[in-house]
Amino acid sequence: MRAELIAVGTELLLGQIVDTHSAYLSQELSRLGIDVYYHSTVGDNRGRLQEVIRLAKSRSDIVIFTGGLGPTEDDLTKEALAEVLGVSLIEHAPSLEHIRGFFKARGLTMPEANRKQAMVFPGGVVFPNPNGTAPGVAVTHDQVTYVLLPGPPVELIPMFEDHVRSFLHGLLPHDEVVVSRVLRFYGIGESHLEEKVGHILRQQSNPTIAPLAKEGEVTLRLTAKAASEAEAQALIQPVRQALLEVVGKYCYSDNDEPLERICIRRLTEQQRTVALAESCSGGLLAETLTSIPGSSQAVKGGIVSYSNEAKERLLQVPASVLERFGAVSMEAALHMAEGARAALNTDFALSITGVAGPEPAEEKPVGLVYVGLAEKGQPSRAYRLQLSGSRRKIQIRSVKHAMFILQERLKKGETT
Amino acid sequence: MRAELIAVGTELLLGQIVDTHSAYLSQELSRLGIDVYYHSTVGDNRGRLQEVIRLAKSRSDIVIFTGGLGPTEDDLTKEALAEVLGVSLIEHAPSLEHIRGFFKARGLTMPEANRKQAMVFPGGVVFPNPNGTAPGVAVTHDQVTYVLLPGPPVELIPMFEDHVRSFLHGLLPHDEVVVSRVLRFYGIGESHLEEKVGHILRQQSNPTIAPLAKEGEVTLRLTAKAASEAEAQALIQPVRQALLEVVGKYCYSDNDEPLERICIRRLTEQQRTVALAESCSGGLLAETLTSIPGSSQAVKGGIVSYSNEAKERLLQVPASVLERFGAVSMEAALHMAEGARAALNTDFALSITGVAGPEPAEEKPVGLVYVGLAEKGQPSRAYRLQLSGSRRKIQIRSVKHAMFILQERLKKGETT
């Protein structure tokens, strides 16, 4: 099955927003075993949109549109498609009721413009949208299936998760399942990883092995197609084994569990707590760990000690240490971690202090970062990193390193 | 001049990475006054790439490719284009020397595979790449200009800034400049804004008016083309005036300055400082404000008081207040702000406490958020919000509201 994605919206062509929908949908389709051969982006222009539709129709089995389902005159995805297919849209009463209710809940009356959002394709499918007004719609015509989804990720993603994925799954030949397994690696770069396992990558067929470099880490996604889940897993197993034999020491998760989730899970399992002290990462470590549901048991709190004053007042880092070694130092990292641990009375504390850039600081180079780990009843430790890249990249990598260190320490705790 | 962007790379179709190049280039082209009508993404497949090239050739004046300039067999952008145009590539000695030097600097010899990166179009232009191996290339053929650029942003962006922008500028009719002005609005949703200024939007011609909804705010970009900067500004002025007459009370910036930048700028100008106390936003407010260069003067630090313990220990919120009113309350927000202000001895402090979701907490609904503002020598204030959406959306909107409140308060400070 060949799929094509069409992102509709002049704001995409003006570069005002980045098209994340296509990446999201492509990943999801890939997991379903549907091959995406084309992405296009087109503006809110009926003529060009219809051109793109006719092209897609001629070369793909599934065409997925995002955007252009709003109430304004510029929103024309449904209308353009209906015209190309030569069908008339019909009003869908439950959708109209939902849209009216959406406005009523905000103490407003539905503007007439929104009425067209309740128009759907006869004989097609309607996907409810609890996070917005426009329902998604789908219709199959002349052996091509068209799926029209809202643009905003907060509407698109739940709709896909709850309804569209199973709809697409239903389009697939039923004698096949697709199973993926993701291995996550830290401490090795993409080119080196590919070099080490190149012989395995070159021989891949089923499962396929897809490397992906993320900021500061690399993943390998193994995807197998077979007649049943069990058979697919049996195909994956030896390939996973072969990969781990070569690069297993860099693999921190073999079931796609990100660092933050591992940290929270292990802390929760061991009933232990952590406090955070951040300087150059500005709150990103706290934000990352607390993004995991249920983290409130494990993460008592954090301190963003952006200024030296804050380090002294909130973390009890002695002024003499800051004077002598600077805020970007092994000593500061150790004191910050110990100060956070004591202030919040936790089992562990992590600290990050460094030069995120773009300017050097304290005559220290951009990318010099210290990560500290304090532990109740144990000596504190600090680690020196020399990172490169943009400010944001350095912040993200520092945060990943801090989490990597914590989950490694907690791993040892599992055998204690 | 009509431009089209083609992003080359199978990893884009697999959704493994998000195509940020297209957004970046689209914005830049928009600023140059070049209209982008199409984006396409295509895999590392010669046949499909040539299909896309032929289509682009038939409908656009400028075709810009990103990706596919690497040394591997999958990198075929130049080769595919050369074949469609019926030209032979030639070796460019300075580029070859640069590539050899790149490897030598790393103590390596250039692999033969990289040699093809030095092939360019005869009669064309070469854009140097100090951040990688592959130079960018451009060639005009049959009245269509093709520009081929490397994929990685760290190579693409400097190349565009240093060479490609002026190259493209040289393709334009020399009697025109393009000027934009962006108005930013808070406290009004996109549909309502468009409803209120609909009569102005419908009549737009030069300048064009492009609305864009971001999380919790809306912008209008006015873009004018004229013979000079002054004339373009003169075209923008009355339209800006007309818009502000209707919706000016929601406009917090008329020169595209985001909330965080305004906060830091006003604090710095007034030589005042702020401390932050966050619960449900988990560090996002600290991160957002400290993302502005130079914020270290204004932002002394922050506390992420994720647990009630942290609120008591770090912010001196009385246990009795938490017991009686809960952590998600007006009272808690006031105490948190005052506690942060006192702990860091700043002029102001902002606090955020609420239920970000997905579950309710303390029997309070998802989206109930309190934002507190403490000010030295003034009574503290707290604001109650009822937000909707995903956890992330609620966090972002709380943070925006906190910043909006602060910059409003600082605006009054300017007239004091």
Short mmCIF file of N, CA, C and O in Angstrom, two decimals, chain A residues 115-162:
data_model
loop_
_atom_site.label_atom_id
_atom_site.label_comp_id
_atom_site.label_asym_id
_atom_site.label_seq_id
_atom_site.Cartn_x
_atom_site.Cartn_y
_atom_site.Cartn_z
N ARG A 115 -20.37 26.12 10.31
CA ARG A 115 -21.32 25.08 9.93
C ARG A 115 -20.72 24.12 8.90
O ARG A 115 -20.97 22.91 8.93
N LYS A 116 -19.91 24.68 8.03
CA LYS A 116 -19.36 23.82 6.97
C LYS A 116 -18.43 22.73 7.50
O LYS A 116 -18.13 21.77 6.82
N GLN A 117 -17.97 22.91 8.75
CA GLN A 117 -17.10 21.89 9.32
C GLN A 117 -17.87 20.59 9.57
O GLN A 117 -17.26 19.53 9.73
N ALA A 118 -19.19 20.67 9.55
CA ALA A 118 -20.00 19.46 9.78
C ALA A 118 -20.34 18.73 8.48
O ALA A 118 -21.05 17.72 8.48
N MET A 119 -19.82 19.23 7.35
CA MET A 119 -20.07 18.56 6.06
C MET A 119 -19.12 17.38 5.91
O MET A 119 -17.92 17.49 6.21
N VAL A 120 -19.66 16.24 5.45
CA VAL A 120 -18.84 15.03 5.32
C VAL A 120 -19.12 14.36 3.98
O VAL A 120 -20.01 14.77 3.24
N PHE A 121 -18.35 13.33 3.66
CA PHE A 121 -18.54 12.59 2.41
C PHE A 121 -19.58 11.49 2.60
O PHE A 121 -19.46 10.69 3.52
N PRO A 122 -20.59 11.43 1.74
CA PRO A 122 -21.56 10.34 1.85
C PRO A 122 -20.85 9.00 1.68
O PRO A 122 -19.94 8.88 0.85
N GLY A 123 -21.28 8.02 2.48
CA GLY A 123 -20.65 6.70 2.39
C GLY A 123 -19.27 6.65 3.01
O GLY A 123 -18.58 5.63 2.93
N GLY A 124 -18.86 7.74 3.61
CA GLY A 124 -17.51 7.77 4.18
C GLY A 124 -17.54 7.56 5.68
O GLY A 124 -18.53 7.10 6.25
N VAL A 125 -16.44 7.90 6.32
CA VAL A 125 -16.29 7.71 7.76
C VAL A 125 -16.05 9.08 8.41
O VAL A 125 -15.46 9.97 7.79
N VAL A 126 -16.54 9.24 9.63
CA VAL A 126 -16.32 10.49 10.36
C VAL A 126 -15.50 10.19 11.62
O VAL A 126 -15.83 9.26 12.36
N PHE A 127 -14.44 10.93 11.86
CA PHE A 127 -13.62 10.74 13.07
C PHE A 127 -13.91 11.89 14.03
O PHE A 127 -13.65 13.05 13.71
N PRO A 128 -14.46 11.60 15.21
CA PRO A 128 -14.80 12.68 16.15
C PRO A 128 -13.56 13.45 16.61
O PRO A 128 -12.46 12.91 16.64
N ASN A 129 -13.78 14.72 16.97
CA ASN A 129 -12.68 15.58 17.40
C ASN A 129 -13.03 16.26 18.73
O ASN A 129 -13.56 17.36 18.75
N PRO A 130 -12.75 15.61 19.85
CA PRO A 130 -13.09 16.21 21.14
C PRO A 130 -12.21 17.43 21.47
O PRO A 130 -12.52 18.18 22.36
N ASN A 131 -11.12 17.60 20.73
CA ASN A 131 -10.18 18.69 21.05
C ASN A 131 -10.32 19.90 20.15
O ASN A 131 -9.50 20.81 20.20
N GLY A 132 -11.37 19.90 19.30
CA GLY A 132 -11.55 21.03 18.40
C GLY A 132 -12.93 20.94 17.79
O GLY A 132 -13.78 20.18 18.26
N THR A 133 -13.17 21.71 16.74
CA THR A 133 -14.49 21.68 16.12
C THR A 133 -14.57 20.71 14.93
O THR A 133 -15.51 19.93 14.82
N ALA A 134 -13.56 20.75 14.05
CA ALA A 134 -13.67 19.98 12.80
C ALA A 134 -13.49 18.48 13.01
O ALA A 134 -12.45 18.05 13.50
N PRO A 135 -14.47 17.65 12.64
CA PRO A 135 -14.23 16.21 12.65
C PRO A 135 -13.28 15.87 11.51
O PRO A 135 -13.16 16.61 10.54
N GLY A 136 -12.60 14.73 11.63
CA GLY A 136 -11.84 14.21 10.50
C GLY A 136 -12.81 13.42 9.62
O GLY A 136 -13.87 13.00 10.10
N VAL A 137 -12.48 13.26 8.35
CA VAL A 137 -13.34 12.46 7.48
C VAL A 137 -12.50 11.58 6.58
O VAL A 137 -11.33 11.86 6.33
N ALA A 138 -13.10 10.49 6.12
CA ALA A 138 -12.40 9.62 5.17
C ALA A 138 -13.42 9.09 4.17
O ALA A 138 -14.61 8.96 4.49
N VAL A 139 -12.94 8.81 2.96
CA VAL A 139 -13.82 8.21 1.96
C VAL A 139 -12.95 7.44 0.97
O VAL A 139 -11.82 7.82 0.67
N THR A 140 -13.49 6.31 0.50
CA THR A 140 -12.79 5.55 -0.53
C THR A 140 -13.54 5.72 -1.84
O THR A 140 -14.77 5.59 -1.88
N HIS A 141 -12.82 6.02 -2.89
CA HIS A 141 -13.43 6.34 -4.17
C HIS A 141 -12.51 5.83 -5.25
O HIS A 141 -11.33 6.18 -5.26
N ASP A 142 -13.02 4.98 -6.15
CA ASP A 142 -12.18 4.49 -7.24
C ASP A 142 -10.89 3.86 -6.71
O ASP A 142 -9.80 4.12 -7.24
N GLN A 143 -11.02 3.07 -5.67
CA GLN A 143 -9.89 2.33 -5.10
C GLN A 143 -8.79 3.18 -4.46
O GLN A 143 -7.69 2.68 -4.20
N VAL A 144 -9.09 4.46 -4.23
CA VAL A 144 -8.13 5.29 -3.49
C VAL A 144 -8.83 5.77 -2.22
O VAL A 144 -9.99 6.19 -2.28
N THR A 145 -8.16 5.66 -1.09
CA THR A 145 -8.75 6.11 0.17
C THR A 145 -8.18 7.47 0.55
O THR A 145 -6.96 7.64 0.57
N TYR A 146 -9.07 8.42 0.79
CA TYR A 146 -8.68 9.78 1.17
C TYR A 146 -9.03 9.97 2.63
O TYR A 146 -10.15 9.68 3.06
N VAL A 147 -8.07 10.47 3.40
CA VAL A 147 -8.30 10.73 4.83
C VAL A 147 -7.97 12.19 5.09
O VAL A 147 -6.88 12.64 4.78
N LEU A 148 -8.94 12.94 5.64
CA LEU A 148 -8.75 14.37 5.85
C LEU A 148 -8.76 14.65 7.35
O LEU A 148 -9.75 14.37 8.03
N LEU A 149 -7.66 15.18 7.85
CA LEU A 149 -7.49 15.36 9.29
C LEU A 149 -7.19 16.82 9.63
O LEU A 149 -6.66 17.55 8.80
N PRO A 150 -7.53 17.24 10.85
CA PRO A 150 -7.23 18.62 11.24
C PRO A 150 -5.73 18.85 11.38
O PRO A 150 -4.98 17.92 11.63
N GLY A 151 -5.33 20.09 11.21
CA GLY A 151 -3.92 20.44 11.27
C GLY A 151 -3.31 20.47 12.67
O GLY A 151 -2.26 19.87 12.89
N PRO A 152 -3.95 21.18 13.63
CA PRO A 152 -3.30 21.35 14.93
C PRO A 152 -2.98 20.01 15.60
O PRO A 152 -3.86 19.18 15.77
N PRO A 153 -1.71 19.82 15.99
CA PRO A 153 -1.31 18.54 16.58
C PRO A 153 -2.18 18.12 17.76
O PRO A 153 -2.45 16.93 17.93
N VAL A 154 -2.66 19.06 18.54
CA VAL A 154 -3.45 18.72 19.72
C VAL A 154 -4.80 18.10 19.33
O VAL A 154 -5.45 17.44 20.13
N GLU A 155 -5.20 18.33 18.06
CA GLU A 155 -6.43 17.69 17.56
C GLU A 155 -6.08 16.44 16.76
O GLU A 155 -6.72 15.39 16.88
N LEU A 156 -5.03 16.57 15.96
CA LEU A 156 -4.63 15.48 15.06
C LEU A 156 -4.19 14.23 15.81
O LEU A 156 -4.62 13.12 15.51
N ILE A 157 -3.31 14.42 16.79
CA ILE A 157 -2.70 13.26 17.43
C ILE A 157 -3.70 12.39 18.20
O ILE A 157 -3.77 11.19 17.96
N PRO A 158 -4.55 12.96 19.05
CA PRO A 158 -5.55 12.11 19.70
C PRO A 158 -6.49 11.46 18.69
O PRO A 158 -6.86 10.30 18.84
N MET A 159 -6.87 12.21 17.64
CA MET A 159 -7.77 11.63 16.64
C MET A 159 -7.10 10.43 15.97
O MET A 159 -7.73 9.40 15.73
N PHE A 160 -5.80 10.57 15.67
CA PHE A 160 -5.11 9.47 15.03
C PHE A 160 -5.05 8.28 15.98
O PHE A 160 -5.37 7.15 15.60
N GLU A 161 -4.65 8.53 17.23
CA GLU A 161 -4.52 7.47 18.22
C GLU A 161 -5.83 6.72 18.44
O GLU A 161 -5.87 5.50 18.49
N ASP A 162 -6.91 7.51 18.58
CA ASP A 162 -8.18 6.90 18.96
C ASP A 162 -8.98 6.31 17.82
O ASP A 162 -9.78 5.41 18.04
#
